[in-house]
PDB file of C-alpha atoms in Angstrom:
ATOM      1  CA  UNK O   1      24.585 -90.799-188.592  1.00  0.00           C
ATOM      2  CA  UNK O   2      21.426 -92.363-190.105  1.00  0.00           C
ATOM      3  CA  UNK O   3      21.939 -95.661-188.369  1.00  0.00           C
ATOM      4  CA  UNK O   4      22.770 -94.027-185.344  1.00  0.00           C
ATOM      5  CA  UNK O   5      19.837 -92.306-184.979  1.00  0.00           C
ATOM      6  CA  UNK O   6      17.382 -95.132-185.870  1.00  0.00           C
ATOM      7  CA  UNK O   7      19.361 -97.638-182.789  1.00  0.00           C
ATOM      8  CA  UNK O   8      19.187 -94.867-180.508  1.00  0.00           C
ATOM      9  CA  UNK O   9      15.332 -94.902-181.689  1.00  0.00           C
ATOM     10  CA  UNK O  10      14.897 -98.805-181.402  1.00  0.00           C
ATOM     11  CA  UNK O  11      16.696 -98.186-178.080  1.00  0.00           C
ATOM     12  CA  UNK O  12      14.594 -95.647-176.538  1.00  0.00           C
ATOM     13  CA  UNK O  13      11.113 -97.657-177.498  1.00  0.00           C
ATOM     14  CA  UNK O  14      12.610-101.005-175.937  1.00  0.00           C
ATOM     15  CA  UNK O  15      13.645 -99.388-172.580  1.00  0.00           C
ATOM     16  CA  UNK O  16      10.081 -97.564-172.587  1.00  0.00           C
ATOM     17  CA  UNK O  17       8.336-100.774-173.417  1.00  0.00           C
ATOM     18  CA  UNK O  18      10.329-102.871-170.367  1.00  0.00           C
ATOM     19  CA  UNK O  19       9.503-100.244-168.000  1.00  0.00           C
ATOM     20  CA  UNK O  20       5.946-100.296-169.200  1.00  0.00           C
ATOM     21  CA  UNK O  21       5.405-103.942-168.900  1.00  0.00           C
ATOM     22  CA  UNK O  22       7.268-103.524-165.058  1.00  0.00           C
ATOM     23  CA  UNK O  23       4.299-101.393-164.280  1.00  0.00           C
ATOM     24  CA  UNK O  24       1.650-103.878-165.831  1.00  0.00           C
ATOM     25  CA  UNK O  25       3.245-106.970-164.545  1.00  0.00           C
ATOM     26  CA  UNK O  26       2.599-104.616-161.029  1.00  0.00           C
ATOM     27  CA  UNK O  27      -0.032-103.498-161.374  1.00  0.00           C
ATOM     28  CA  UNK O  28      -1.948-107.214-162.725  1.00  0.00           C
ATOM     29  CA  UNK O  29      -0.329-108.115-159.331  1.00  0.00           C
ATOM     30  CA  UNK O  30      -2.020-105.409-157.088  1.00  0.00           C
ATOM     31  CA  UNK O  31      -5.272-106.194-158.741  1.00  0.00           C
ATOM     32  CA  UNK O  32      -4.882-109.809-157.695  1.00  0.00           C
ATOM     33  CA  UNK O  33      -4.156-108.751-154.054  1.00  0.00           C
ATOM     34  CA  UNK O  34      -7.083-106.510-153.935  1.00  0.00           C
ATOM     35  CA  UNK O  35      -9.190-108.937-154.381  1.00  0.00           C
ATOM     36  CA  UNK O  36      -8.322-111.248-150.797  1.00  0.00           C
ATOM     37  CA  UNK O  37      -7.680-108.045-148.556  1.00  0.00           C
ATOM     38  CA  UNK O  38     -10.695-108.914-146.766  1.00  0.00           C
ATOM     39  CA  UNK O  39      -9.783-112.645-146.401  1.00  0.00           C
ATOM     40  CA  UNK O  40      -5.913-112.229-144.301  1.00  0.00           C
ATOM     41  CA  UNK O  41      -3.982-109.982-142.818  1.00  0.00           C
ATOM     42  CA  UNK O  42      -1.082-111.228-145.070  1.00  0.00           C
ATOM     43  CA  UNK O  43      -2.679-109.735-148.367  1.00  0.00           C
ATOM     44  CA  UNK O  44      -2.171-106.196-147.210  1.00  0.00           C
ATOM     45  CA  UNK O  45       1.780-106.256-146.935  1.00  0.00           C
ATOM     46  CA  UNK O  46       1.964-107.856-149.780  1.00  0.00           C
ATOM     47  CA  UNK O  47      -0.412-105.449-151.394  1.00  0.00           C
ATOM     48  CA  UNK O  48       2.148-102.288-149.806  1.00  0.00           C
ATOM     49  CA  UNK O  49       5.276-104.253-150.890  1.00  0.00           C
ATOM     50  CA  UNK O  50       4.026-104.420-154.297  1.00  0.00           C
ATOM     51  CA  UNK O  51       2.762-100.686-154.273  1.00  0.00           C
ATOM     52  CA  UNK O  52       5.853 -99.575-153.072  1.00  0.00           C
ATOM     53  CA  UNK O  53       7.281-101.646-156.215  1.00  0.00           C
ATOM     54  CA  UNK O  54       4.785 -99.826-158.441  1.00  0.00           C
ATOM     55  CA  UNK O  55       5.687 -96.291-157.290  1.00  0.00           C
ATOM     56  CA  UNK O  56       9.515 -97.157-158.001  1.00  0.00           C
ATOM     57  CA  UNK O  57       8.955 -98.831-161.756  1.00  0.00           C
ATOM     58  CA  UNK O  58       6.345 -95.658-162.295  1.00  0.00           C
ATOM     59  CA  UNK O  59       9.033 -92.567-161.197  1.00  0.00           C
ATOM     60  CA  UNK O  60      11.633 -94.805-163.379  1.00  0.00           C
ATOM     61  CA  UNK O  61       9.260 -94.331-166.436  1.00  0.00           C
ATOM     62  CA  UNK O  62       8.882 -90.545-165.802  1.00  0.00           C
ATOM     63  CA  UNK O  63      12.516 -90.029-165.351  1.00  0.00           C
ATOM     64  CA  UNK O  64      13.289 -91.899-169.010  1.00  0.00           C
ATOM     65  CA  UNK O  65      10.344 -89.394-170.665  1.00  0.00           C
ATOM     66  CA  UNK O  66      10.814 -86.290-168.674  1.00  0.00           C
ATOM     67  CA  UNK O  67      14.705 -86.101-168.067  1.00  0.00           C
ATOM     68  CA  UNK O  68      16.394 -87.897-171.005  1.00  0.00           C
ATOM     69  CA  UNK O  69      16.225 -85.673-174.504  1.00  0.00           C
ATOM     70  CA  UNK O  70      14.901 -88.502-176.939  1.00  0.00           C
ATOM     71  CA  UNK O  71      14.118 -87.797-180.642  1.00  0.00           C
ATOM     72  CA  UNK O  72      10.679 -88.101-181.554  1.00  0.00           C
ATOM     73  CA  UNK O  73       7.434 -87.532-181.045  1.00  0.00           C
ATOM     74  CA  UNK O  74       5.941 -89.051-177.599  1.00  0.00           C
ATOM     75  CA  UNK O  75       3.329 -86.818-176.407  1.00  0.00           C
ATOM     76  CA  UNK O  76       0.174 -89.656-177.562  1.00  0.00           C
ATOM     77  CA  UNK O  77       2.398 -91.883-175.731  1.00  0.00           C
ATOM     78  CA  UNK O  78       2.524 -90.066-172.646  1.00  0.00           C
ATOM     79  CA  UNK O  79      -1.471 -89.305-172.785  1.00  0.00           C
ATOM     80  CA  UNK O  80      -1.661 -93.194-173.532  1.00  0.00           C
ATOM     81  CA  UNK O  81       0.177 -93.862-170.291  1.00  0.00           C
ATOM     82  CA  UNK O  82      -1.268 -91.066-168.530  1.00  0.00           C
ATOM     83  CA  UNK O  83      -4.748 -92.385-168.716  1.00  0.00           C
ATOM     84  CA  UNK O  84      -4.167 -96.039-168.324  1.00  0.00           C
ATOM     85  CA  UNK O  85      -2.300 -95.128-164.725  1.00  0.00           C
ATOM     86  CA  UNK O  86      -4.754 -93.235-163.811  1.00  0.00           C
ATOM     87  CA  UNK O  87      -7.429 -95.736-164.578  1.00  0.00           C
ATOM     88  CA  UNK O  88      -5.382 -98.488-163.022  1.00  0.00           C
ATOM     89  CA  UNK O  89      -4.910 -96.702-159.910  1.00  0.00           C
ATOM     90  CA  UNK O  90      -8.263 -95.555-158.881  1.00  0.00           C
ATOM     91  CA  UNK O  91      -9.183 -98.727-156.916  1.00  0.00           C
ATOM     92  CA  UNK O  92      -6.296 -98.381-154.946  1.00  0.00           C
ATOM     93  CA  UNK O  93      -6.533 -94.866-154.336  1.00  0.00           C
ATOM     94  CA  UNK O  94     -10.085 -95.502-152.851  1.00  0.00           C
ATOM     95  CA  UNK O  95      -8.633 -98.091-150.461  1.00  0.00           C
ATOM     96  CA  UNK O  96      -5.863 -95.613-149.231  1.00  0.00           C
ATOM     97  CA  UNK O  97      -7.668 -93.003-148.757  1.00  0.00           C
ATOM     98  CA  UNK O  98     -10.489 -95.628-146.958  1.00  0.00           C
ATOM     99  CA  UNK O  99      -7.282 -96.566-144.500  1.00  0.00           C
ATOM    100  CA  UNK O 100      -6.021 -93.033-143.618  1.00  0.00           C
ATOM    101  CA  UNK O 101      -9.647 -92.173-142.857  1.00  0.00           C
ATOM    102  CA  UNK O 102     -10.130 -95.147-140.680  1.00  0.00           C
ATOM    103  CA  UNK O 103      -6.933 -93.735-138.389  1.00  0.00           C
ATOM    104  CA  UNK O 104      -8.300 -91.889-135.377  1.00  0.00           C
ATOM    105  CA  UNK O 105      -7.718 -91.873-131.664  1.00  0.00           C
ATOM    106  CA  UNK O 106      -9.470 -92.661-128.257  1.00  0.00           C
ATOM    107  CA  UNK O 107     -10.387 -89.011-127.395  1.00  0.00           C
ATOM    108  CA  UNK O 108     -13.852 -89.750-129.917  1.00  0.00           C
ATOM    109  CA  UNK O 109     -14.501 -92.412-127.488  1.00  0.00           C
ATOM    110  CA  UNK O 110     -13.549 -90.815-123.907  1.00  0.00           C
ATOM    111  CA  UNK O 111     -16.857 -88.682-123.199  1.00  0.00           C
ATOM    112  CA  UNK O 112     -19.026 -91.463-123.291  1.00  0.00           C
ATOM    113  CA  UNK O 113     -17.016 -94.148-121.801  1.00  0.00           C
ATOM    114  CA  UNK O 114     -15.125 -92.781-118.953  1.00  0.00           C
ATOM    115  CA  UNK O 115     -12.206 -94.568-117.626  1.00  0.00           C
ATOM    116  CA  UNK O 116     -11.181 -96.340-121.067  1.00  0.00           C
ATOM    117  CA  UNK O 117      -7.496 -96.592-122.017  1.00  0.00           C
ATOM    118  CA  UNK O 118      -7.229 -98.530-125.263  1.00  0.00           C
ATOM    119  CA  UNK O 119      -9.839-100.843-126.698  1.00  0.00           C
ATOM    120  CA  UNK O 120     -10.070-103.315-130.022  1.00  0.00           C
ATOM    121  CA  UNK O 121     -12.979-104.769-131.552  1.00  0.00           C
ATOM    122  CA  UNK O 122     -12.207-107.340-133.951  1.00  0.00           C
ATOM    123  CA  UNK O 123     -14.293-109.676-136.604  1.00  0.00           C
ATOM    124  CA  UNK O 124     -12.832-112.677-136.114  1.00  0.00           C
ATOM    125  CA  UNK O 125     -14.652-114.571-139.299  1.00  0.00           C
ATOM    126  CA  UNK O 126     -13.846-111.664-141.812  1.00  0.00           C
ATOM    127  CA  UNK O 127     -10.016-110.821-140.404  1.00  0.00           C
ATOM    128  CA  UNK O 128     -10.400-107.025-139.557  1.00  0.00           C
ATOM    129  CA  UNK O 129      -9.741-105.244-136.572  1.00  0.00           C
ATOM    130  CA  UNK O 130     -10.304-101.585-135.358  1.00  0.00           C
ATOM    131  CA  UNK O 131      -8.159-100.244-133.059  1.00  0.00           C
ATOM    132  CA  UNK O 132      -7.592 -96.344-132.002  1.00  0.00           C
ATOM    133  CA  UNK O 133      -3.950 -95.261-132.720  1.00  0.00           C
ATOM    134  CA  UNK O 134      -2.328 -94.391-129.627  1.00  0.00           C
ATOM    135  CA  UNK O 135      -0.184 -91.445-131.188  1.00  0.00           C
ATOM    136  CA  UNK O 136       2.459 -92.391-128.414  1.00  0.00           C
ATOM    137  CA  UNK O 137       6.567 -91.975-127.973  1.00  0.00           C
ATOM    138  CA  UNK O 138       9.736 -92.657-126.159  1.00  0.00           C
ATOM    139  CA  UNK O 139       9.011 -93.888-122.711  1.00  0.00           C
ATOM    140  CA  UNK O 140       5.133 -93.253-123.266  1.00  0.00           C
ATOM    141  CA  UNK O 141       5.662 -95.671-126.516  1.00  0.00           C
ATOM    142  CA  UNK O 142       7.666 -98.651-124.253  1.00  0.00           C
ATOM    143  CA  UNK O 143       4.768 -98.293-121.709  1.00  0.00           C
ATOM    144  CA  UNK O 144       1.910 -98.661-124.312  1.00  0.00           C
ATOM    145  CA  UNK O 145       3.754-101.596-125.810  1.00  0.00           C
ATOM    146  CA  UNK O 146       3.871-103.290-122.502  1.00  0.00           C
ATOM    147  CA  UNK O 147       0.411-103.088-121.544  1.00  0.00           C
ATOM    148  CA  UNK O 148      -0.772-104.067-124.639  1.00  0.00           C
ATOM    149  CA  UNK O 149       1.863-107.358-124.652  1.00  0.00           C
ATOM    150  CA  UNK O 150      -0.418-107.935-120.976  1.00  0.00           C
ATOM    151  CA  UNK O 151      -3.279-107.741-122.949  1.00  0.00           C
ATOM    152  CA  UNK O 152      -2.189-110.189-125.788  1.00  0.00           C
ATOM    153  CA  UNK O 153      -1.330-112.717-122.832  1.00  0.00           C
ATOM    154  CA  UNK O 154      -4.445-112.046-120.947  1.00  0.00           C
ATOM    155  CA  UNK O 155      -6.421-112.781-124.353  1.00  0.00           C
ATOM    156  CA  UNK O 156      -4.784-116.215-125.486  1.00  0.00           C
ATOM    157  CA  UNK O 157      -5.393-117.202-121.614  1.00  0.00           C
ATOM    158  CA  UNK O 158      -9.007-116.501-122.023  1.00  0.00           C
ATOM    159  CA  UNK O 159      -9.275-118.208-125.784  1.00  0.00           C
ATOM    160  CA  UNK O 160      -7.163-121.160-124.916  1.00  0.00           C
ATOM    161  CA  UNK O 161      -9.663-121.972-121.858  1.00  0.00           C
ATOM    162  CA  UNK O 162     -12.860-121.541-124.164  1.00  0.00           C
ATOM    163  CA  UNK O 163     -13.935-118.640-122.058  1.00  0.00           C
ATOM    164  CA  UNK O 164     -16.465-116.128-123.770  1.00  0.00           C
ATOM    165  CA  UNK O 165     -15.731-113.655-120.982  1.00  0.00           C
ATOM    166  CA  UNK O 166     -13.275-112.467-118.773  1.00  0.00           C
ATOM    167  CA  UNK O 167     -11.559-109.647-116.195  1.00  0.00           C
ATOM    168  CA  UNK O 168      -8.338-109.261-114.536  1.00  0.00           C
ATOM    169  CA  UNK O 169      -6.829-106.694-113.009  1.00  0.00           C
ATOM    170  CA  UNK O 170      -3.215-105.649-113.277  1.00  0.00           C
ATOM    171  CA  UNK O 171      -1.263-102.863-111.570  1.00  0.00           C
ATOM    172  CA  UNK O 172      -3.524 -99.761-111.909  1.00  0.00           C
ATOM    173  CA  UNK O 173      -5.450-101.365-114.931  1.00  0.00           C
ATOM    174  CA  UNK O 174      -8.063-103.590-115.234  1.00  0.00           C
ATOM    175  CA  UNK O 175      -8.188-105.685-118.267  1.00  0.00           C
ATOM    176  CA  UNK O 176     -11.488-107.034-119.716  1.00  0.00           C
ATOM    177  CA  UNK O 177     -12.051-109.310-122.517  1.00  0.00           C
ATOM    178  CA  UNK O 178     -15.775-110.128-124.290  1.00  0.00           C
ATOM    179  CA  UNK O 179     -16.452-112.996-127.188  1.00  0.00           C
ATOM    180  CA  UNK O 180     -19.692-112.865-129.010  1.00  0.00           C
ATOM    181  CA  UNK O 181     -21.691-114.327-132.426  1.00  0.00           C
ATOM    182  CA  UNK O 182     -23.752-112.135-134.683  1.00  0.00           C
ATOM    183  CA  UNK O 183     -26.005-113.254-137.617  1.00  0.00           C
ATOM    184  CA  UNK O 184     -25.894-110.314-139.533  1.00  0.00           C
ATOM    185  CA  UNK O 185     -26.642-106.864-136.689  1.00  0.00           C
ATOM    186  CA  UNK O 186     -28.575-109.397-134.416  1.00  0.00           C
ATOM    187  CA  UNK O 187     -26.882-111.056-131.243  1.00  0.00           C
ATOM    188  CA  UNK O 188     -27.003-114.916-131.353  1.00  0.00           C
ATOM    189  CA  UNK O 189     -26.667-117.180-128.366  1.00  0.00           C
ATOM    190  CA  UNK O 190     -24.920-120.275-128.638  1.00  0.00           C
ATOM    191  CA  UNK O 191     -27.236-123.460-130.029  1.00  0.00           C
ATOM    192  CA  UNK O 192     -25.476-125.522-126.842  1.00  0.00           C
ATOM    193  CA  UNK O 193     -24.280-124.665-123.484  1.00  0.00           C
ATOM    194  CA  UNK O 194     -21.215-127.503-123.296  1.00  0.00           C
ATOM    195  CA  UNK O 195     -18.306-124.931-123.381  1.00  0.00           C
ATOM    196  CA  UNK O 196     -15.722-124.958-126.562  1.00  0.00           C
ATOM    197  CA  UNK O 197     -12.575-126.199-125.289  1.00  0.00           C
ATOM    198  CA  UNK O 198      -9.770-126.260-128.407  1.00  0.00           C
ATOM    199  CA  UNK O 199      -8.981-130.099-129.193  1.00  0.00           C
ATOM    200  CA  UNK O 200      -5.229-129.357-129.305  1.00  0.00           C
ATOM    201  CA  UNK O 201      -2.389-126.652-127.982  1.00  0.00           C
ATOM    202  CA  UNK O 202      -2.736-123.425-130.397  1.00  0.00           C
ATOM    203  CA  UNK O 203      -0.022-120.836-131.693  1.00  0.00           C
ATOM    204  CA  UNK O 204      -0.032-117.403-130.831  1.00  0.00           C
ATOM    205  CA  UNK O 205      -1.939-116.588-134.070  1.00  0.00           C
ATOM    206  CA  UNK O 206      -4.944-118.351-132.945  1.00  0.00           C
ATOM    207  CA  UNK O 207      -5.088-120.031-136.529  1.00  0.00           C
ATOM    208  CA  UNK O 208      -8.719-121.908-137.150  1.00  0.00           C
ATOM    209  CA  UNK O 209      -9.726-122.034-133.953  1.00  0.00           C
ATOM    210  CA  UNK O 210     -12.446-119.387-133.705  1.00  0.00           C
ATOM    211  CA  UNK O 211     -13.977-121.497-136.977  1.00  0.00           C
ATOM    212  CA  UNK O 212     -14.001-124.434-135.047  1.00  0.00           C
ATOM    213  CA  UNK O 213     -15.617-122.266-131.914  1.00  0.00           C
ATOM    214  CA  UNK O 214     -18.364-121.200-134.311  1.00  0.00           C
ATOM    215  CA  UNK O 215     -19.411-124.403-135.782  1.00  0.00           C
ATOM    216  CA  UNK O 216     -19.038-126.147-132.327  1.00  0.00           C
ATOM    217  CA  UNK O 217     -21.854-123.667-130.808  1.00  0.00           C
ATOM    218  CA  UNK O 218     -23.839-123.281-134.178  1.00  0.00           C
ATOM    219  CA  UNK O 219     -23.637-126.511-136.144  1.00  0.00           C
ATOM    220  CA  UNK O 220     -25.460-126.213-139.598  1.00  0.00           C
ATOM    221  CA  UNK O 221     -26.178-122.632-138.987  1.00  0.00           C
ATOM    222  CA  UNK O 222     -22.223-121.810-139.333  1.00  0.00           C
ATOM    223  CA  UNK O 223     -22.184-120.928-142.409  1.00  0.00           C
ATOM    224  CA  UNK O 224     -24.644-117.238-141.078  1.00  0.00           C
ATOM    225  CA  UNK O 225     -22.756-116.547-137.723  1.00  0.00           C
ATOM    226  CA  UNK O 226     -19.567-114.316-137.344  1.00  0.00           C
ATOM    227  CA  UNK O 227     -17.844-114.078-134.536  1.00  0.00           C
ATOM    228  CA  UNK O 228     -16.456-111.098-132.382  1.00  0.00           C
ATOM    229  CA  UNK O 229     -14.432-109.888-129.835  1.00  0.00           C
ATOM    230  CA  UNK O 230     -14.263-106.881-127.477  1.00  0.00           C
ATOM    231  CA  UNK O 231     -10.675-106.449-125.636  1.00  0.00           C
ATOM    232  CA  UNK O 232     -10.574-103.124-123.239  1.00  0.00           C
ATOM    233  CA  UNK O 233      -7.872-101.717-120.812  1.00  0.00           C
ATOM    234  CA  UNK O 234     -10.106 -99.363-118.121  1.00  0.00           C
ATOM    235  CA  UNK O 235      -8.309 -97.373-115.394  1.00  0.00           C
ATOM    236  CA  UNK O 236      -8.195 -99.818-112.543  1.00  0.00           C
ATOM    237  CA  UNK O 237     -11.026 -98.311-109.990  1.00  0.00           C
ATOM    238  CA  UNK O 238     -13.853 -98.793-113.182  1.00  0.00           C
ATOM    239  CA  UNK O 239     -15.650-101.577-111.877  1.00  0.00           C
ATOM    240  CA  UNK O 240     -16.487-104.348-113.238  1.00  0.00           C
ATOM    241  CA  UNK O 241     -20.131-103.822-113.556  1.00  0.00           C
ATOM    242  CA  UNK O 242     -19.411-100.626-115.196  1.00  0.00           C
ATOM    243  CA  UNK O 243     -17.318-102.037-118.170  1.00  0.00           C
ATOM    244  CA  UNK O 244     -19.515-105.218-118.822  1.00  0.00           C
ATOM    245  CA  UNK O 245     -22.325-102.757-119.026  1.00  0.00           C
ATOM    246  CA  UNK O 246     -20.498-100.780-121.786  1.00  0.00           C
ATOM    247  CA  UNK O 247     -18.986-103.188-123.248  1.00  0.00           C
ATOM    248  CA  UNK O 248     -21.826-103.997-125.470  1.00  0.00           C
ATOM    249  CA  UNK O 249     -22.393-100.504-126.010  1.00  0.00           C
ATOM    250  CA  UNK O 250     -18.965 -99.792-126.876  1.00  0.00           C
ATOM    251  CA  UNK O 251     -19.377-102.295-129.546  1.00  0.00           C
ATOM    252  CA  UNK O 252     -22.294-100.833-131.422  1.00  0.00           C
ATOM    253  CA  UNK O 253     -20.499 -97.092-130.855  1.00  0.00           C
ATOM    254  CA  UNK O 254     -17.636 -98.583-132.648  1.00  0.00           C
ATOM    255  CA  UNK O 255     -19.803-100.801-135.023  1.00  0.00           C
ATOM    256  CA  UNK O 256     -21.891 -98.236-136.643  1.00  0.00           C
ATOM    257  CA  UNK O 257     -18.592 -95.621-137.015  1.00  0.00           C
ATOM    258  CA  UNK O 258     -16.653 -97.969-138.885  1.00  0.00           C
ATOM    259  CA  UNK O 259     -19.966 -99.713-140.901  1.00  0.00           C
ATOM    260  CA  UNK O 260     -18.565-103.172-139.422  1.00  0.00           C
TER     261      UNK O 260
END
């Protein structure tokens, strides 16, 4: 009964110890993500795959403590574990609760610019883009979807020409579309006026080519310039003058909100 006791011992601590190194093994992981979230796009699912990961291997270590009756003594363990977790997981609390804050709609935006359906301002040079959630389903969904597919197309036309600027109206829309450089809050014009034209075809994710576009308008001063774009869907009678008026007012509204 003796020896029993003392493998069913040795075999609680080894299972506890594997699922505690899953968790670090995650969790050393996470941290390493965290770190080039701000860099591309492809860092944050990885950083939500390996989350979701972490929740799994952490409800897996509960269940063994909580829900299995174990000889022993554990409760320093479990305050050991307790605080480490927590520790480990206040970064990443602050960035999730940073994301769901970030989540609002176009009715902040609709008093002051009348006629707007959807807009997105992106930073081109630091990957991030803010975009109101559109909240929308069923057939309203399917019709979101395929204006904003006319809007990706619209876009890449504009890009792929070198274009800094651009409108085009579609059905009962009219889509506008608004490039622009920024050395810290200040506007910066272009160094030269011969227009960027890419050097070769481009995939749909645009990859390098707005770093190229920079340092082909900027030169040595590349390295202090970011680069932005505006994209807006208006109700089709707004005209024209009206949303390249407010466009760069839009981007400042949007700007200062989101400290961007």
């Amino acid at each position: 009964a003796v020896v029993s006791t003392q493998s069913t011992g040795e075999s609680v601590d080894s299972q506890l110890s594997a699922q505690w190194g899953r968790v670090l093994d995650n969790w050393k992981h996470i941290s390493d993500i965290a770190q080039n979230l701000g860099r591309e796009n492809r860092y944050l699912y990885e950083f939500e795959r390996i989350s979701s990961n972490l929740i799994t291997d952490l409800r897996r270590l509960f269940y063994s403590i909580y829900c299995n009756e174990w000889d022993g003594e554990i409760h320093e363990d479990i305050a050991q574990i307790y605080q480490s977790v927590s520790l480990g997981l206040r970064d990443s609390s602050a960035f999730l609760l940073v994301k769901a804050q970030r989540n609002f709609t176009l009715g902040n935006y609709l008093s002051d610019f009348p006629g707007i359906v959807h807009f997105l301002v992106i930073n081109r040079t630091q990957n991030k883009i803010i975009v109101p959630s559109l909240g929308a389903q069923g057939k309203s969904a399917r019709y979101c979807h395929k204006i904003i597919q006319t809007l990706a197309r619209f876009h890449r036309k504009m890009v792929h020409k070198g274009y800094l600027g651009g409108f085009m109206r579609k059905s009962d829309l009219l889509f506008s579309y608004k490039l622009w450089f920024q050395n810290g809050s200040k506007v910066v014009s272009p160094d030269t006026d011969i227009q960027f034209t890419p050097v070769q075809p481009r995939s749909k994710l645009l990859c390098g080519l707005y770093s190229d576009m920079v340092r082909h308008y900027f030169g040595a001063r590349a390295q202090l310039v970011e680069c932005y774009e505006l994209l807006t869907i208006h109700i089709g009678e707004v005209p024209f003058e009206y949303v390249n008026d407010s466009a760069t007012r839009l981007m400042h509204v949007v700007c200062s909100d989101f400290n961007t």
